[in-house]
Amino acid sequence: MPVEGGSSSGSASAVRHPKQKRKAHSLSIRRTNSTEERTPGITRGDMLEGQDSKLPLALRSNLLDLFGQIEREFENLYIENLELRREIDSLNERLTADGQMIEGGDPTKGALKTKASHSTSQLSQKLKTTYKASTSKIVSSFKATTGSRALCQLLKEYVGHRDGIWDLGVTRTQPVVLGTASADHSALLWSIETGKCLLKYAGHAGSVNSIKFHPTEQMALTASGDQTAHIWRYMVQLPAPQPPPDISAPCDEDQDSSDREEGEVDGEGPSEVPTVRVATATLKSHQGVVIAADWLVGGRQVVTASWDRAANLYEVETSELVHALTGHDQELTHCCTHPTQRLVVTSSRDTTFRLWDFRDPSIHSVNVFQGHTDTVTSAVFTVGDNVVSGSDDRTVKVWDLKNMRSPIATIRTDSAVNRISVSANQRIIALPHDNRQVRLFDMNGVRLARLPRSNRMGHRRMVCCTAWNEENQSCNLFTCGFDRQAIGWNINIPALLQEK
């Protein structure tokens, strides 16, 4: 390695930039490591005694040793840096020589070199893009988490099922209770305020996949993997409000809820509550799993969706099949009815959803919509003239019933979307995701908030469904997941809209 001579070093110092010179003078640490030559006969102690300082001699000596070690480390790094630079220069020279030879030689090697150079450039650009995206994601996630805690507060947890919860809903009549449908072959009714289980329905022989409540009567509609849908009546009495918890009582806040055993549940088990085992009506015309069911406006008819690729329309009073709605190419995943009109929307694994119109008794029209590239997990009506569809393709689309050729808004997410819901009053879309997140958007596709999730709050496995309750001047959102629990959240709507 060539070494610069004294003259060269002197010229370099003579042309040093003024800013660099001031920076060098700002260093007040005197280097006394082994690389410097000392005057013969003068020890470190003599050097320290000759300097004016109020620090003890032992402390000063220790500091000098430490700074000497730091300087040696920097010297080693500097030497390694020089060696790397020499290797880079050598490689560049070899590449340049190869390029000159290739121009008059084998063109195939030249093409390979060009391709390798292009790939290297692409990799460099990809790394830069990924770094920027991940940094932005970390910052945005931090902002969203801190803001969401003020907008969305945990209301109550509803624990008692022995398997994952597929669906949930809130009654539309008094008393207002929460219903959950689970893979443990049962449906449970809960007190929203206390979290107490009030009633169990155990009439199905398979997984209960959905639950919907009658618009005016105390009746529930459940769909099951036993290829049937059941209509059953319930009577519940709400418990007395519980006193506020004693904040002075000790609690184990450091326990990670994800460490809970799979079979361990809190609260009252379903065996300790009144149980209904017989259905008022059984609907059994399907040849496959009944994945969802809903009441038509007025509650005199119901629609069911099945894995046999058909949706069926039944009369409630007689349990008779009125229409078989066929046309989907693959299994159905969901069905929903309009709150004020005789309209039905069905979604399917064939990447489409269909709108069925029963407003004219003599004409039953159907429209097919192909706005997604993967399974449409759900499509729901809003109070207005909109349909909102969610898909495994990680998008949610908002459609106008008057012109459904293309969506009026598209929401792109980072995870598959399950059964969505839209609040009736504020028209806020709640998206449950496979990645355990729940996000809130408005009808224009603007993100409003994300429900908080931590070791002690939120779902530990995928979130399957969401449902809104806007009674009594409050707005509650309920979520359920495959971690066997449902969670109630209090949504601060004024603050949410103000953040928007």
Coordinates of C-alpha atoms in Angstrom, one line a residue:
M1 CA 0.0 0.0 0.0
P2 CA 1.5 3.3 -1.0
V3 CA 2.2 5.8 1.8
E4 CA 1.8 9.5 1.3
G5 CA 5.0 11.5 2.0
G6 CA 5.4 14.5 4.3
S7 CA 5.1 17.1 1.6
S8 CA 1.9 15.5 0.4
S9 CA 0.5 15.5 3.9
G10 CA 1.5 19.1 4.3
S11 CA -0.2 20.2 1.1
A12 CA -3.3 18.4 2.2
S13 CA -3.5 20.2 5.5
A14 CA -2.7 23.5 3.8
V15 CA -5.8 23.2 1.5
R16 CA -8.1 21.9 4.2
H17 CA -11.6 23.5 4.1
P18 CA -12.1 26.2 6.8
K19 CA -15.2 24.3 8.2
Q20 CA -13.1 21.1 8.5
K21 CA -10.4 23.1 10.2
R22 CA -12.7 24.6 12.8
K23 CA -14.2 21.1 13.4
A24 CA -10.7 19.7 14.1
H25 CA -9.9 22.5 16.5
S26 CA -13.2 21.8 18.4
L27 CA -11.8 18.5 19.6
S28 CA -10.3 19.1 23.0
I29 CA -9.2 15.5 23.8
R30 CA -5.5 15.0 23.8
R31 CA -4.5 11.6 22.3
T32 CA -1.9 9.7 24.4
N33 CA -2.2 6.1 23.0
S34 CA 0.6 3.8 22.2
T35 CA 0.7 4.9 18.5
E36 CA 2.1 8.4 19.5
E37 CA 5.8 8.9 20.2
R38 CA 6.5 10.2 23.7
T39 CA 9.5 12.0 24.9
P40 CA 12.0 9.5 26.4
G41 CA 12.0 9.5 30.2
I42 CA 8.6 11.1 30.6
T43 CA 5.9 8.8 32.0
R44 CA 2.1 9.1 31.7
G45 CA 1.9 10.4 35.3
D46 CA 4.4 13.2 34.5
M47 CA 2.3 14.2 31.5
L48 CA -0.9 14.3 33.5
E49 CA 0.7 16.2 36.4
G50 CA 1.9 18.9 33.9
Q51 CA -1.7 19.6 32.8
D52 CA -4.0 21.9 34.6
S53 CA -7.1 19.8 35.6
K54 CA -9.2 19.4 38.7
L55 CA -10.0 15.7 38.0
P56 CA -8.2 13.1 40.2
L57 CA -5.1 11.6 38.6
A58 CA -6.5 8.1 38.6
L59 CA -9.7 9.1 36.9
R60 CA -7.9 11.1 34.3
S61 CA -5.6 8.2 33.6
N62 CA -8.6 5.9 33.2
L63 CA -10.3 8.3 30.8
L64 CA -7.2 8.5 28.7
D65 CA -7.0 4.8 28.5
L66 CA -10.6 4.5 27.4
F67 CA -10.2 7.2 24.8
G68 CA -7.1 5.4 23.5
Q69 CA -9.0 2.2 23.1
I70 CA -11.8 4.1 21.2
E71 CA -9.2 5.6 18.9
R72 CA -7.6 2.2 18.2
E73 CA -11.0 0.8 17.3
F74 CA -11.6 3.7 14.8
E75 CA -8.1 3.1 13.4
N76 CA -9.0 -0.6 12.8
L77 CA -12.2 0.4 11.1
Y78 CA -10.4 3.0 9.0
I79 CA -7.9 0.4 7.8
E80 CA -10.7 -2.1 7.0
N81 CA -12.4 0.7 5.0
L82 CA -9.3 1.4 3.0
E83 CA -8.9 -2.3 2.2
L84 CA -12.5 -2.6 1.1
R85 CA -12.1 0.5 -1.1
R86 CA -9.0 -1.1 -2.7
E87 CA -11.0 -4.2 -3.4
I88 CA -13.8 -2.2 -5.0
D89 CA -11.4 -0.3 -7.2
S90 CA -9.8 -3.6 -8.2
L91 CA -13.2 -5.1 -9.1
N92 CA -14.1 -2.0 -11.1
E93 CA -10.9 -2.1 -13.0
R94 CA -11.5 -5.8 -13.9
L95 CA -15.1 -5.1 -14.9
T96 CA -13.9 -2.2 -17.1
A97 CA -11.3 -4.5 -18.7
D98 CA -13.9 -7.2 -19.3
G99 CA -16.2 -4.7 -20.9
Q100 CA -13.5 -3.6 -23.4
M101 CA -12.7 -7.2 -24.2
I102 CA -16.4 -8.1 -24.6
E103 CA -17.0 -5.3 -27.1
G104 CA -14.9 -7.2 -29.6
G105 CA -15.5 -10.7 -28.4
D106 CA -18.4 -12.9 -27.4
P107 CA -21.7 -10.9 -27.4
T108 CA -23.4 -13.4 -25.1
K109 CA -21.1 -12.5 -22.2
G110 CA -21.8 -8.8 -22.8
A111 CA -25.6 -9.5 -22.6
L112 CA -25.1 -11.4 -19.4
K113 CA -23.1 -8.5 -17.9
T114 CA -25.8 -6.1 -19.0
K115 CA -28.5 -8.3 -17.5
A116 CA -26.5 -8.6 -14.2
S117 CA -26.0 -4.9 -14.0
H118 CA -29.7 -4.3 -14.6
S119 CA -30.6 -6.8 -11.9
T120 CA -28.3 -5.2 -9.5
S121 CA -29.9 -1.8 -10.2
Q122 CA -33.3 -3.3 -9.7
L123 CA -32.3 -4.9 -6.4
S124 CA -30.9 -1.6 -5.2
Q125 CA -34.1 0.3 -6.1
K126 CA -36.2 -2.5 -4.5
L127 CA -34.3 -2.3 -1.2
K128 CA -34.7 1.5 -1.1
T129 CA -38.4 1.3 -1.8
T130 CA -38.9 -1.5 0.8
Y131 CA -37.0 0.6 3.4
K132 CA -39.0 3.7 2.8
A133 CA -42.3 1.7 2.8
S134 CA -41.4 -0.1 6.0
T135 CA -40.4 3.1 7.7
S136 CA -43.6 4.8 6.7
K137 CA -45.6 1.8 7.8
I138 CA -44.0 1.9 11.3
V139 CA -44.7 5.6 11.7
S140 CA -48.2 5.4 10.5
S141 CA -48.9 2.3 12.7
F142 CA -47.7 4.2 15.7
K143 CA -49.9 7.2 14.9
A144 CA -52.9 5.0 14.3
T145 CA -52.5 3.0 17.5
T146 CA -52.2 6.1 19.7
G147 CA -55.2 7.8 18.1
S148 CA -57.4 4.7 18.0
R149 CA -57.2 4.2 21.8
A150 CA -59.0 7.5 22.3
L151 CA -61.5 6.9 19.6
C152 CA -62.3 3.2 20.4
Q153 CA -62.5 1.9 23.9
L154 CA -63.0 -1.7 25.1
L155 CA -66.5 -2.2 26.4
K156 CA -66.8 -5.9 27.4
E157 CA -65.5 -9.3 26.5
Y158 CA -67.9 -12.2 25.9
V159 CA -66.2 -15.5 26.6
G160 CA -67.9 -18.9 26.9
H161 CA -67.8 -20.7 23.6
R162 CA -65.7 -23.8 23.2
D163 CA -64.7 -23.1 19.6
G164 CA -64.3 -20.2 17.2
I165 CA -67.1 -17.7 16.7
W166 CA -68.1 -17.3 13.0
D167 CA -70.8 -14.7 13.3
L168 CA -72.6 -12.3 15.7
G169 CA -75.5 -9.9 15.7
V170 CA -77.6 -7.6 17.9
T171 CA -81.3 -7.9 18.5
R172 CA -83.6 -5.3 17.0
T173 CA -86.2 -5.6 19.7
Q174 CA -86.2 -5.1 23.5
P175 CA -84.4 -6.4 25.4
V176 CA -81.3 -5.6 23.4
V177 CA -78.8 -8.6 23.6
L178 CA -75.9 -9.9 21.7
G179 CA -76.0 -13.2 19.8
T180 CA -73.0 -15.3 18.7
A181 CA -72.8 -18.3 16.4
S182 CA -69.9 -20.7 17.0
A183 CA -68.2 -23.8 15.5
D184 CA -69.0 -25.6 18.9
H185 CA -72.5 -26.3 17.5
S186 CA -74.2 -23.6 19.7
A187 CA -75.5 -20.1 19.6
L188 CA -75.3 -17.9 22.7
L189 CA -77.2 -14.8 23.8
W190 CA -75.3 -12.3 26.0
S191 CA -76.0 -9.3 28.2
I192 CA -74.2 -6.4 26.5
E193 CA -73.6 -4.5 29.7
T194 CA -72.5 -7.3 32.0
G195 CA -71.0 -9.8 29.6
K196 CA -73.1 -12.6 31.2
C197 CA -74.4 -15.4 29.0
L198 CA -78.2 -15.5 29.2
L199 CA -79.3 -18.3 26.9
K200 CA -77.9 -21.2 24.8
Y201 CA -79.4 -22.6 21.6
A202 CA -78.2 -26.2 21.1
G203 CA -80.5 -27.5 18.4
H204 CA -78.0 -27.9 15.6
A205 CA -75.9 -30.9 14.9
G206 CA -73.1 -29.0 13.2
S207 CA -71.2 -25.7 13.3
V208 CA -73.5 -22.7 13.7
N209 CA -72.3 -20.3 10.9
S210 CA -74.6 -17.3 11.2
I211 CA -77.2 -15.7 13.5
K212 CA -79.8 -13.1 12.6
F213 CA -82.7 -11.7 14.7
H214 CA -86.3 -11.0 13.6
P215 CA -87.0 -7.3 13.0
T216 CA -90.0 -7.2 15.4
E217 CA -90.3 -10.5 17.4
Q218 CA -88.0 -12.4 19.8
M219 CA -87.0 -14.9 17.2
A220 CA -83.6 -15.9 15.9
L221 CA -82.5 -17.5 12.6
T222 CA -79.3 -19.6 12.6
A223 CA -77.6 -21.4 9.7
S224 CA -75.5 -24.5 10.3
G225 CA -73.1 -27.0 8.8
D226 CA -75.8 -29.7 9.4
Q227 CA -77.3 -28.5 6.0
T228 CA -80.2 -26.8 7.8
A229 CA -81.4 -23.4 9.0
H230 CA -83.4 -23.1 12.2
I231 CA -85.9 -20.5 13.4
W232 CA -86.2 -20.5 17.2
R233 CA -87.8 -18.3 19.9
Y234 CA -86.0 -17.0 22.9
M235 CA -87.0 -15.3 26.2
V236 CA -84.3 -13.6 28.3
Q237 CA -84.2 -11.4 31.3
L238 CA -81.4 -8.9 31.6
P239 CA -79.4 -9.1 34.9
A240 CA -79.1 -6.2 37.2
P241 CA -76.3 -3.7 36.3
Q242 CA -73.1 -4.6 38.0
P243 CA -71.3 -2.1 40.3
P244 CA -68.2 -0.5 38.9
P245 CA -65.1 -2.6 39.5
D246 CA -62.9 -1.9 42.5
I247 CA -59.8 -0.2 41.0
S248 CA -57.9 -0.8 44.2
A249 CA -58.2 -4.5 43.7
P250 CA -55.0 -6.1 42.4
C251 CA -55.0 -7.5 38.9
D252 CA -52.4 -9.3 36.8
E253 CA -52.1 -6.9 33.9
D254 CA -48.8 -8.3 32.8
Q255 CA -50.3 -11.7 31.9
D256 CA -50.3 -12.1 28.1
S257 CA -53.8 -13.2 27.0
S258 CA -52.2 -15.1 24.1
D259 CA -50.7 -17.5 26.6
R260 CA -54.1 -18.7 27.7
E261 CA -54.7 -22.4 27.2
E262 CA -57.0 -23.4 24.3
G263 CA -59.5 -25.0 26.6
E264 CA -59.5 -22.2 29.2
V265 CA -62.4 -19.8 29.2
D266 CA -63.5 -17.0 31.5
G267 CA -67.0 -16.3 32.8
E268 CA -69.9 -18.6 32.9
G269 CA -69.9 -21.6 30.7
P270 CA -72.8 -22.4 28.4
S271 CA -73.8 -25.4 30.6
E272 CA -74.8 -23.0 33.4
V273 CA -77.5 -21.1 31.5
P274 CA -81.0 -21.9 30.2
T275 CA -80.8 -24.0 27.0
V276 CA -83.2 -24.2 24.0
R277 CA -82.9 -27.5 22.1
V278 CA -85.9 -27.5 19.8
A279 CA -86.4 -25.2 16.8
T280 CA -89.7 -23.6 16.0
A281 CA -89.1 -24.3 12.3
T282 CA -86.4 -26.2 10.4
L283 CA -85.5 -25.3 6.8
K284 CA -83.8 -28.2 5.1
S285 CA -83.8 -28.1 1.3
H286 CA -80.0 -27.7 0.9
Q287 CA -77.6 -30.4 -0.1
G288 CA -74.6 -28.8 1.5
V289 CA -73.4 -26.6 4.4
V290 CA -75.7 -23.6 5.0
I291 CA -73.2 -20.8 5.5
A292 CA -75.5 -17.8 6.1
A293 CA -79.2 -16.8 6.4
D294 CA -81.2 -13.6 6.8
W295 CA -84.7 -12.2 7.2
L296 CA -86.4 -10.3 4.4
V297 CA -88.0 -7.0 5.2
G298 CA -91.1 -7.7 7.3
G299 CA -89.8 -11.0 8.7
R300 CA -92.3 -13.2 6.8
Q301 CA -89.6 -14.8 4.5
V302 CA -86.0 -15.8 5.0
V303 CA -83.1 -16.4 2.6
T304 CA -80.4 -19.0 3.1
A305 CA -77.0 -19.4 1.3
S306 CA -75.3 -22.8 1.0
W307 CA -72.2 -24.5 -0.3
D308 CA -74.4 -26.3 -2.8
R309 CA -74.1 -23.1 -4.9
A310 CA -77.7 -22.1 -4.3
A311 CA -79.6 -19.6 -2.2
N312 CA -83.1 -20.6 -1.1
L313 CA -86.1 -18.4 -0.3
Y314 CA -88.5 -19.8 2.4
E315 CA -91.9 -18.8 3.9
V316 CA -91.5 -18.5 7.7
E317 CA -95.0 -19.6 8.6
T318 CA -95.0 -22.8 6.5
S319 CA -91.2 -23.5 6.2
E320 CA -91.9 -24.1 2.5
L321 CA -89.3 -23.4 -0.3
V322 CA -90.5 -20.5 -2.4
H323 CA -87.6 -20.0 -4.8
A324 CA -84.2 -21.6 -5.4
L325 CA -81.8 -18.9 -6.5
T326 CA -79.2 -20.6 -8.7
G327 CA -76.5 -19.3 -11.0
H328 CA -73.3 -19.1 -8.9
D329 CA -70.4 -21.3 -10.2
Q330 CA -69.0 -22.1 -6.8
E331 CA -69.9 -22.3 -3.1
L332 CA -71.8 -19.3 -1.6
T333 CA -70.1 -17.5 1.3
H334 CA -72.8 -15.0 2.5
C335 CA -76.2 -13.5 1.9
C336 CA -77.8 -10.3 3.1
T337 CA -81.2 -8.5 2.7
H338 CA -82.0 -4.9 2.2
P339 CA -83.4 -3.2 5.4
T340 CA -86.4 -1.6 3.7
Q341 CA -86.8 -3.3 0.2
R342 CA -87.2 -6.8 -1.0
L343 CA -83.7 -7.1 -2.3
V344 CA -81.1 -9.9 -1.6
V345 CA -77.4 -10.0 -2.3
T346 CA -75.4 -13.2 -2.4
S347 CA -71.7 -13.6 -2.5
S348 CA -69.6 -16.6 -3.7
R349 CA -66.2 -18.1 -4.1
D350 CA -66.6 -17.6 -7.9
T351 CA -65.4 -13.9 -7.3
T352 CA -68.9 -12.5 -8.0
F353 CA -71.9 -11.3 -6.0
R354 CA -75.4 -11.3 -7.3
L355 CA -78.3 -8.9 -6.7
W356 CA -81.7 -10.5 -6.6
D357 CA -84.8 -8.3 -6.9
F358 CA -88.1 -9.5 -5.5
R359 CA -89.9 -6.2 -5.4
D360 CA -92.1 -7.2 -8.3
P361 CA -93.9 -10.5 -7.5
S362 CA -94.1 -11.5 -11.1
I363 CA -90.5 -10.7 -12.1
H364 CA -87.4 -11.9 -10.2
S365 CA -84.5 -10.2 -11.8
V366 CA -80.8 -10.9 -11.1
N367 CA -77.7 -8.9 -11.7
V368 CA -74.1 -10.3 -11.6
F369 CA -71.2 -8.1 -10.5
Q370 CA -67.6 -9.1 -11.2
G371 CA -65.6 -6.5 -9.3
H372 CA -63.2 -8.8 -7.4
T373 CA -60.4 -11.2 -8.3
D374 CA -60.9 -13.6 -5.4
T375 CA -63.6 -15.0 -3.1
V376 CA -66.2 -12.4 -2.2
T377 CA -66.5 -13.1 1.5
S378 CA -69.5 -10.8 2.1
A379 CA -71.7 -8.1 0.4
V380 CA -74.1 -6.0 2.5
F381 CA -76.6 -3.3 2.0
T382 CA -76.5 0.2 3.6
V383 CA -79.5 2.2 4.6
G384 CA -79.1 4.2 1.4
D385 CA -78.7 2.9 -2.1
N386 CA -75.3 1.3 -1.7
V387 CA -73.8 -2.2 -1.5
V388 CA -70.4 -2.8 0.1
S389 CA -68.5 -5.9 -0.8
G390 CA -65.4 -7.4 0.8
S391 CA -63.1 -10.1 -0.6
D392 CA -60.1 -12.3 -0.1
D393 CA -58.4 -10.2 -2.7
R394 CA -57.8 -7.7 0.2
T395 CA -60.1 -5.0 -1.2
V396 CA -63.5 -3.6 -0.2
K397 CA -65.6 -1.9 -2.8
V398 CA -68.6 0.5 -2.5
W399 CA -71.3 0.3 -5.1
D400 CA -74.2 2.5 -6.1
L401 CA -77.4 0.5 -6.7
K402 CA -78.5 2.9 -9.4
N403 CA -75.3 2.4 -11.4
M404 CA -73.3 -0.7 -10.5
R405 CA -71.1 -0.9 -13.5
S406 CA -68.1 0.2 -11.5
P407 CA -67.5 0.9 -7.8
I408 CA -67.7 4.4 -6.5
A409 CA -64.9 3.8 -4.0
T410 CA -62.3 1.1 -3.5
I411 CA -60.5 0.3 -0.2
R412 CA -57.2 -1.6 -0.5
T413 CA -55.9 -3.4 2.6
D414 CA -53.0 -5.6 3.6
S415 CA -55.1 -8.7 4.5
A416 CA -58.1 -10.7 3.5
V417 CA -61.5 -9.2 4.5
N418 CA -64.2 -11.2 6.2
R419 CA -67.8 -10.4 7.1
I420 CA -68.1 -6.6 7.0
S421 CA -70.8 -4.4 8.5
V422 CA -72.0 -0.8 8.0
S423 CA -73.4 1.4 10.7
A424 CA -76.9 2.6 9.9
N425 CA -76.7 6.2 11.2
Q426 CA -73.1 7.2 10.3
R427 CA -72.5 4.7 7.5
I428 CA -69.1 3.6 8.8
I429 CA -67.7 0.4 7.4
A430 CA -66.1 -2.0 9.9
L431 CA -63.6 -4.4 8.3
P432 CA -62.5 -7.6 10.1
H433 CA -59.3 -9.1 8.8
D434 CA -57.4 -12.4 8.7
N435 CA -54.5 -10.7 10.4
R436 CA -56.5 -9.9 13.6
Q437 CA -57.0 -6.2 12.8
V438 CA -60.3 -4.4 12.6
R439 CA -60.3 -1.1 10.6
L440 CA -63.0 1.6 10.2
F441 CA -63.6 3.5 6.9
D442 CA -66.2 5.9 5.6
M443 CA -68.2 5.4 2.4
N444 CA -65.6 7.3 0.4
G445 CA -62.9 4.9 1.3
V446 CA -61.2 7.2 3.9
R447 CA -59.6 5.4 6.8
L448 CA -61.0 6.6 10.1
A449 CA -59.4 4.4 12.8
R450 CA -58.1 1.0 13.7
L451 CA -59.3 -0.9 16.8
P452 CA -56.5 -1.2 19.4
R453 CA -54.9 -4.5 19.7
S454 CA -52.2 -5.7 22.2
N455 CA -51.4 -8.6 24.5
R456 CA -54.2 -7.7 26.8
M457 CA -56.7 -6.2 24.3
G458 CA -58.2 -7.3 21.0
H459 CA -58.3 -10.6 19.2
R460 CA -55.5 -13.2 19.2
R461 CA -56.6 -15.0 16.0
M462 CA -58.4 -13.9 12.8
V463 CA -61.5 -11.7 13.2
C464 CA -64.5 -13.3 11.5
C465 CA -67.3 -10.7 11.7
T466 CA -68.4 -7.3 12.9
A467 CA -71.8 -5.9 13.9
W468 CA -73.0 -2.4 15.0
N469 CA -75.4 -1.3 17.7
E470 CA -76.5 2.3 17.7
E471 CA -79.2 2.3 20.3
N472 CA -79.5 4.6 23.4
Q473 CA -77.5 7.5 22.0
S474 CA -74.3 5.4 21.9
C475 CA -72.5 3.6 19.2
N476 CA -71.1 0.1 19.9
L477 CA -69.2 -2.2 17.6
F478 CA -69.0 -5.9 18.3
T479 CA -66.3 -8.2 16.8
C480 CA -65.8 -11.9 17.0
G481 CA -63.0 -14.2 16.0
F482 CA -61.6 -17.7 16.0
D483 CA -60.0 -17.1 19.4
R484 CA -63.4 -18.1 20.9
Q485 CA -64.4 -14.7 22.1
A486 CA -66.5 -11.7 21.1
I487 CA -65.5 -8.2 22.1
G488 CA -67.6 -5.0 22.5
W489 CA -66.2 -1.6 21.7
N490 CA -67.5 1.9 22.4
I491 CA -66.8 4.0 19.3
N492 CA -66.5 7.8 19.9
I493 CA -68.3 8.9 16.7
P494 CA -67.9 12.7 17.2
A495 CA -64.2 12.4 17.8
L496 CA -64.0 9.9 14.9
L497 CA -65.6 12.3 12.4
Q498 CA -63.5 15.2 13.8
E499 CA -60.3 13.2 13.1
K500 CA -61.6 12.7 9.6

